[in-house]
Tab-separated table of C-alpha atoms in Angstrom:
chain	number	residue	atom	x	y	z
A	1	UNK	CA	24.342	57.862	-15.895
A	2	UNK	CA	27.721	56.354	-15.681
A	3	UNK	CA	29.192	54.704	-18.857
A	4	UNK	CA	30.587	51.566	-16.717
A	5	UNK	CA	26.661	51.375	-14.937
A	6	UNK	CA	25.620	51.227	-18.470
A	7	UNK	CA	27.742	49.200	-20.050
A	8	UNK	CA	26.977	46.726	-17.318
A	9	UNK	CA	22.795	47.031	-17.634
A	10	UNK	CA	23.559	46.615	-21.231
A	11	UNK	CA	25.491	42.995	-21.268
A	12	UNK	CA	22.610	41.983	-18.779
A	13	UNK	CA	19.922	42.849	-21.431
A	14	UNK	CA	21.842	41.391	-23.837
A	15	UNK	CA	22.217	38.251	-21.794
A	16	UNK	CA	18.199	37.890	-20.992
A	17	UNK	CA	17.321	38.193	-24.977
A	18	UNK	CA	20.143	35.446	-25.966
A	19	UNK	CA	18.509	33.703	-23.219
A	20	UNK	CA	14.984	34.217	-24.965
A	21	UNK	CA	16.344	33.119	-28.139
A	22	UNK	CA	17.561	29.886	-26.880
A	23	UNK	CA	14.214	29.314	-25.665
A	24	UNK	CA	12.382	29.861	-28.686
A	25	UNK	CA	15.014	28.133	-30.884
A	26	UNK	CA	14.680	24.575	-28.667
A	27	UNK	CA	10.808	25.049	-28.347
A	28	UNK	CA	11.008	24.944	-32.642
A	29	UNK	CA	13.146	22.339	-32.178
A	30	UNK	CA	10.754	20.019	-30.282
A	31	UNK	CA	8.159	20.656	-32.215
A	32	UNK	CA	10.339	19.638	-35.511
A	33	UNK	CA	10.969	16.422	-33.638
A	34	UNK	CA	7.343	15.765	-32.743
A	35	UNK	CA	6.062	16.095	-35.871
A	36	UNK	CA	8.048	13.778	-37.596
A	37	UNK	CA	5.834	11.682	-35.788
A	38	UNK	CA	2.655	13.178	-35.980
A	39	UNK	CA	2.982	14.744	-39.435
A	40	UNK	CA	0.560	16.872	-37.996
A	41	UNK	CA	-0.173	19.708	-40.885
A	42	UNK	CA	-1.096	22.356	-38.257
A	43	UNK	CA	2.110	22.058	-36.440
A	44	UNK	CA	4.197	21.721	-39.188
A	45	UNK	CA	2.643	24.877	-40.904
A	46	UNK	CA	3.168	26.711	-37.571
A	47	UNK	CA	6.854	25.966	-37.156
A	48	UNK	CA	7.466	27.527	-41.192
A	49	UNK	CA	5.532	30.761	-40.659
A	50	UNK	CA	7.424	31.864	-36.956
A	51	UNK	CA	10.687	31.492	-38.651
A	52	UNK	CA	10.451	35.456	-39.185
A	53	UNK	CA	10.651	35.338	-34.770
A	54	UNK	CA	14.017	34.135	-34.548
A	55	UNK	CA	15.014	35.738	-37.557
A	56	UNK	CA	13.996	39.209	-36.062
A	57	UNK	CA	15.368	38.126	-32.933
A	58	UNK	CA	18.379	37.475	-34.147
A	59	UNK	CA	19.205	40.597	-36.380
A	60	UNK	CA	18.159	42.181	-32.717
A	61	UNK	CA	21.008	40.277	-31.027
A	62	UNK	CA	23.493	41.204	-33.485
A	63	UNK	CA	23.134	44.785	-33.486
A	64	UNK	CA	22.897	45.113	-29.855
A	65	UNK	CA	26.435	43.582	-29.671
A	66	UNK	CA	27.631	45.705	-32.252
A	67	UNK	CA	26.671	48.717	-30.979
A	68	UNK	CA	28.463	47.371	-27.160
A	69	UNK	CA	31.265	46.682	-29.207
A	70	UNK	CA	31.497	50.583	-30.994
A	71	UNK	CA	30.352	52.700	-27.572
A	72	UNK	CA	32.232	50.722	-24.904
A	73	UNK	CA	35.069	48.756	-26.465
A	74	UNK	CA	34.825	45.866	-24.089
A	75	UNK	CA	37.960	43.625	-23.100
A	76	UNK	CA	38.952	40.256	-21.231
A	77	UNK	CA	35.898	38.417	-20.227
A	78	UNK	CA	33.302	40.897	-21.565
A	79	UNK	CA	34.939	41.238	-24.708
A	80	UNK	CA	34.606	36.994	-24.938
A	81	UNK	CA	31.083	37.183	-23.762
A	82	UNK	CA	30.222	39.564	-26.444
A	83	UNK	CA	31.752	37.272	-29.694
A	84	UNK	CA	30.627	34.020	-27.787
A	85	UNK	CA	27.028	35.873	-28.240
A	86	UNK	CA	27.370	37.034	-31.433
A	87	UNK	CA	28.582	33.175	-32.623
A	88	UNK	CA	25.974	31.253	-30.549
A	89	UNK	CA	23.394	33.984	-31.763
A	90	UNK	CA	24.159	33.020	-35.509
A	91	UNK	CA	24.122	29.134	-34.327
A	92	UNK	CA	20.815	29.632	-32.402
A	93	UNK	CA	18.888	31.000	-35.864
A	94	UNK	CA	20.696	28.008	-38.311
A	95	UNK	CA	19.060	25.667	-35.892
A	96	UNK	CA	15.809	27.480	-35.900
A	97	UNK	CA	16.207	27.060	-39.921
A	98	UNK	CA	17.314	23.390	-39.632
A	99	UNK	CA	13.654	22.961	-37.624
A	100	UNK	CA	12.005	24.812	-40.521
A	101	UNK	CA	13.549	22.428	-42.925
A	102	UNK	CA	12.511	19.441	-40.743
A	103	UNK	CA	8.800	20.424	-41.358
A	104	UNK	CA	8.792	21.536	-44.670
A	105	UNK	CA	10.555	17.819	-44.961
A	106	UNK	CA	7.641	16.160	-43.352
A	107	UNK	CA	4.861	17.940	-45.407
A	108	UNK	CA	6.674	16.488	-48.441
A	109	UNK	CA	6.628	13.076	-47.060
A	110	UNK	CA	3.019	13.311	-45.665
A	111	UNK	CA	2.223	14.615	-49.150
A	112	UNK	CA	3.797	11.601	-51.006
A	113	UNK	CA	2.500	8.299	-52.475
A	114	UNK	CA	5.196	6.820	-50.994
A	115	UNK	CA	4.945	7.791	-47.300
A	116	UNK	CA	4.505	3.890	-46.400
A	117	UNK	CA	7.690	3.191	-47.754
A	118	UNK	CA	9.583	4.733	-45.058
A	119	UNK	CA	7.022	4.348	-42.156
A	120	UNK	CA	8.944	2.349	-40.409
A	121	UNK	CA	11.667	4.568	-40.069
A	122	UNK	CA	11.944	5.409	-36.307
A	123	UNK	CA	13.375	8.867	-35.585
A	124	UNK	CA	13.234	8.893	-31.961
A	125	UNK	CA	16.556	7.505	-31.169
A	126	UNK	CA	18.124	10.426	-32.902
A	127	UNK	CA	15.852	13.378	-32.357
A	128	UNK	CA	16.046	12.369	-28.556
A	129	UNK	CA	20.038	12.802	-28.597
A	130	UNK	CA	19.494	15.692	-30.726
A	131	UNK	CA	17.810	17.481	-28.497
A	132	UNK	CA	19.876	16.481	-25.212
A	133	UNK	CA	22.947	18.171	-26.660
A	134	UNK	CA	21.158	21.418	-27.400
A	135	UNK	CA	19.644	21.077	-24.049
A	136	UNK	CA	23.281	20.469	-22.596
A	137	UNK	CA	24.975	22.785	-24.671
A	138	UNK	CA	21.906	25.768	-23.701
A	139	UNK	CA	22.543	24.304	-19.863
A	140	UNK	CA	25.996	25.055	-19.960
A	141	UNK	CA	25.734	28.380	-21.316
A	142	UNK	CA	23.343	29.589	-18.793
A	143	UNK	CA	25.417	28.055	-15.745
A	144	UNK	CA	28.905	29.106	-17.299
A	145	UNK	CA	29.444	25.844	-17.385
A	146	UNK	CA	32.775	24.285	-19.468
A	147	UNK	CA	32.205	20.583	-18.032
A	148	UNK	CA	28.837	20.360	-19.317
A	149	UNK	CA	30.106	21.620	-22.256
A	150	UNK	CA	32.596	18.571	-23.160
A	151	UNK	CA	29.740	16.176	-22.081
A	152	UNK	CA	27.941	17.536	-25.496
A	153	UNK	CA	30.771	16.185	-27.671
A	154	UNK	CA	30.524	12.873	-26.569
A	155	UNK	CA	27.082	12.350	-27.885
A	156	UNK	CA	28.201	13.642	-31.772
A	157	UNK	CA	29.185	10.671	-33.099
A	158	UNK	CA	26.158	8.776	-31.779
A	159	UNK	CA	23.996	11.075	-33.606
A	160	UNK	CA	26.516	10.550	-36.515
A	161	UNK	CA	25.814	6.563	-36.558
A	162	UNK	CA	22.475	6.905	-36.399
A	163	UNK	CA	22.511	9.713	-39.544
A	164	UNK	CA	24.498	7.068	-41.214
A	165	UNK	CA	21.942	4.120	-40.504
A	166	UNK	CA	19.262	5.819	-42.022
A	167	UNK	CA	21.171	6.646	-45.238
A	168	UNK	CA	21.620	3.144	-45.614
A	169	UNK	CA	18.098	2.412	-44.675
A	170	UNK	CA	17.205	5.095	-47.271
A	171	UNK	CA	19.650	3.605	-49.948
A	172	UNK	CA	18.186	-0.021	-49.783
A	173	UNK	CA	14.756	1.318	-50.136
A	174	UNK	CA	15.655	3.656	-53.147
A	175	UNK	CA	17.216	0.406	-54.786
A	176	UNK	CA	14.188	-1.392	-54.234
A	177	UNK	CA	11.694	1.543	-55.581
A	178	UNK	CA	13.548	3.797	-57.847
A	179	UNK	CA	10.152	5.418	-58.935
A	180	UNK	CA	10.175	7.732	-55.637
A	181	UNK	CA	13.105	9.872	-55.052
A	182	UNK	CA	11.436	12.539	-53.721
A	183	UNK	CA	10.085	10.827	-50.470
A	184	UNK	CA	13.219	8.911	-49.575
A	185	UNK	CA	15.529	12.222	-50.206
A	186	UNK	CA	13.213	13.887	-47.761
A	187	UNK	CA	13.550	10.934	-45.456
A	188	UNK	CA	16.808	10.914	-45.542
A	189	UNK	CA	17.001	14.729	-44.931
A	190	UNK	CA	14.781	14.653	-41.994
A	191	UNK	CA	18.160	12.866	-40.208
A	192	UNK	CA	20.330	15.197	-41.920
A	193	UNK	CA	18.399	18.157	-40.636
A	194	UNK	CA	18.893	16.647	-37.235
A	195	UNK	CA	22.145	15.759	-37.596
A	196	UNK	CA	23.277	19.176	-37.972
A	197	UNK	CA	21.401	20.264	-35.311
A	198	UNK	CA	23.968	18.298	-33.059
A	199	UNK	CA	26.883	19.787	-34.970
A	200	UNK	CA	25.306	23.635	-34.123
A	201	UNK	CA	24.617	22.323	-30.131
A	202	UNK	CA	28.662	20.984	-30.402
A	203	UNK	CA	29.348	24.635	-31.822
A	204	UNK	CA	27.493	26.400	-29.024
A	205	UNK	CA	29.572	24.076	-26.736
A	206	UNK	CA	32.885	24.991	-28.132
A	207	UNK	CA	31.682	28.739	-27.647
A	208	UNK	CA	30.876	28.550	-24.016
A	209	UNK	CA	34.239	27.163	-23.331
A	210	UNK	CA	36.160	29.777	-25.207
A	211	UNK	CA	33.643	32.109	-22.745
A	212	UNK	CA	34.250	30.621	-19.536
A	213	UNK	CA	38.088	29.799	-19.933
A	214	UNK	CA	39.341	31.719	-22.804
A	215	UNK	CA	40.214	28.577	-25.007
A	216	UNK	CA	39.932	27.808	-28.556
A	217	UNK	CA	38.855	23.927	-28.100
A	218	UNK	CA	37.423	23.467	-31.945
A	219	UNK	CA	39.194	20.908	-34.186
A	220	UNK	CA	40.359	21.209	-37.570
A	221	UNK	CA	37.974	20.157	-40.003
């Protein structure tokens, strides 16, 4: 068989399983989001034992494009496919954990004396534009797709506001009813969890540009 015909089936096998991962990583995600609703125990237990899924999946990923990398020494655009993989493959499974943590979040709140302290804590705002940018950013890696890209950034600091409004939130409680940390950390985690998801979706963002037009577009931190 010839090297180059391989090489190419290769990057195409590699491109349907990052494209499996991405699907499995936003289905956790949705779930996450959903149960801070529902605190449903079933769910929530479900989303904590499949970590080991994207985990596998992941390690799988990552040793697919190392091997590419050794046998065919790819350059120009393949060579920028194959690290914009390998970075949005590591981003993909620190989402899938921030999901995990999410649930494991919830069953300590569900679990607490305190749950009706922070009941009226609405979520939906945030897990909604959570959600959009890893839908954008996963959009605009399967259409190649730099515009699409920049449209996640603009939605960051939104999700940053509303991170902030519940640590206030959180803070004026805590003040109020110093005799239960442990549910208002977890509360406050739950949009700190989900704020980070937005910063991995702006991460996969940045990637896709460097993939599509060969540029570095992150800032200094």
């Amino acid at each position: 068989m010839e090297p180059h015909y391989t090489f190419h089936i290769e990057l195409q096998n590699l491109n349907k399983k990052l494209l499996i991962l991405t699907a499995m990583v936003e289905d956790r995600v949705r779930r996450a989001a959903a149960v801070i609703k529902t605190h449903d125990d079933a769910e929530l237990q479900s989303i904590i034992l499949s970590d080991y899924e994207i985990d596998e999946m992941e390690v799988e990923i990552e040793e697919d494009c190392l091997k590419i990398l050794a046998l065919h020494q790819p350059v120009a655009g393949d060579l920028r496919f194959i690290i914009a993989v390998i970075k949005i493959n590591a981003e993909m499974e620190r989402i899938a954990d921030m999901a995990v943590s999410i649930a494991m979040c919830v069953g300590a709140i569900s679990q607490s004396k305190a749950k009706q302290l922070v009941s009226n804590i609405d979520f939906s705002d945030m897990s909604d534009k959570a959600i959009a940018m890893l839908r954008k950013s996963l959009d605009a890696l399967i259409n190649r797709d730099a515009t699409l890209a920049r449209q996640v950034f603009l939605l960051d600091d939104e999700v940053d506001s509303l991170r902030n409004n519940v640590y206030v939130t959180v803070k004026d409680i805590i003040r109020v009813n110093p005799e239960h940390p442990g549910c208002l950390i977890n509360t406050y985690l739950l949009a700190r969890h989900l704020e980070r998801i937005a910063d991995r979706a702006t991460n996969i963002s940045e990637e896709v540009i460097y993939l599509v037009e060969g540029v570095v577009s992150r800032t200094p931190s």
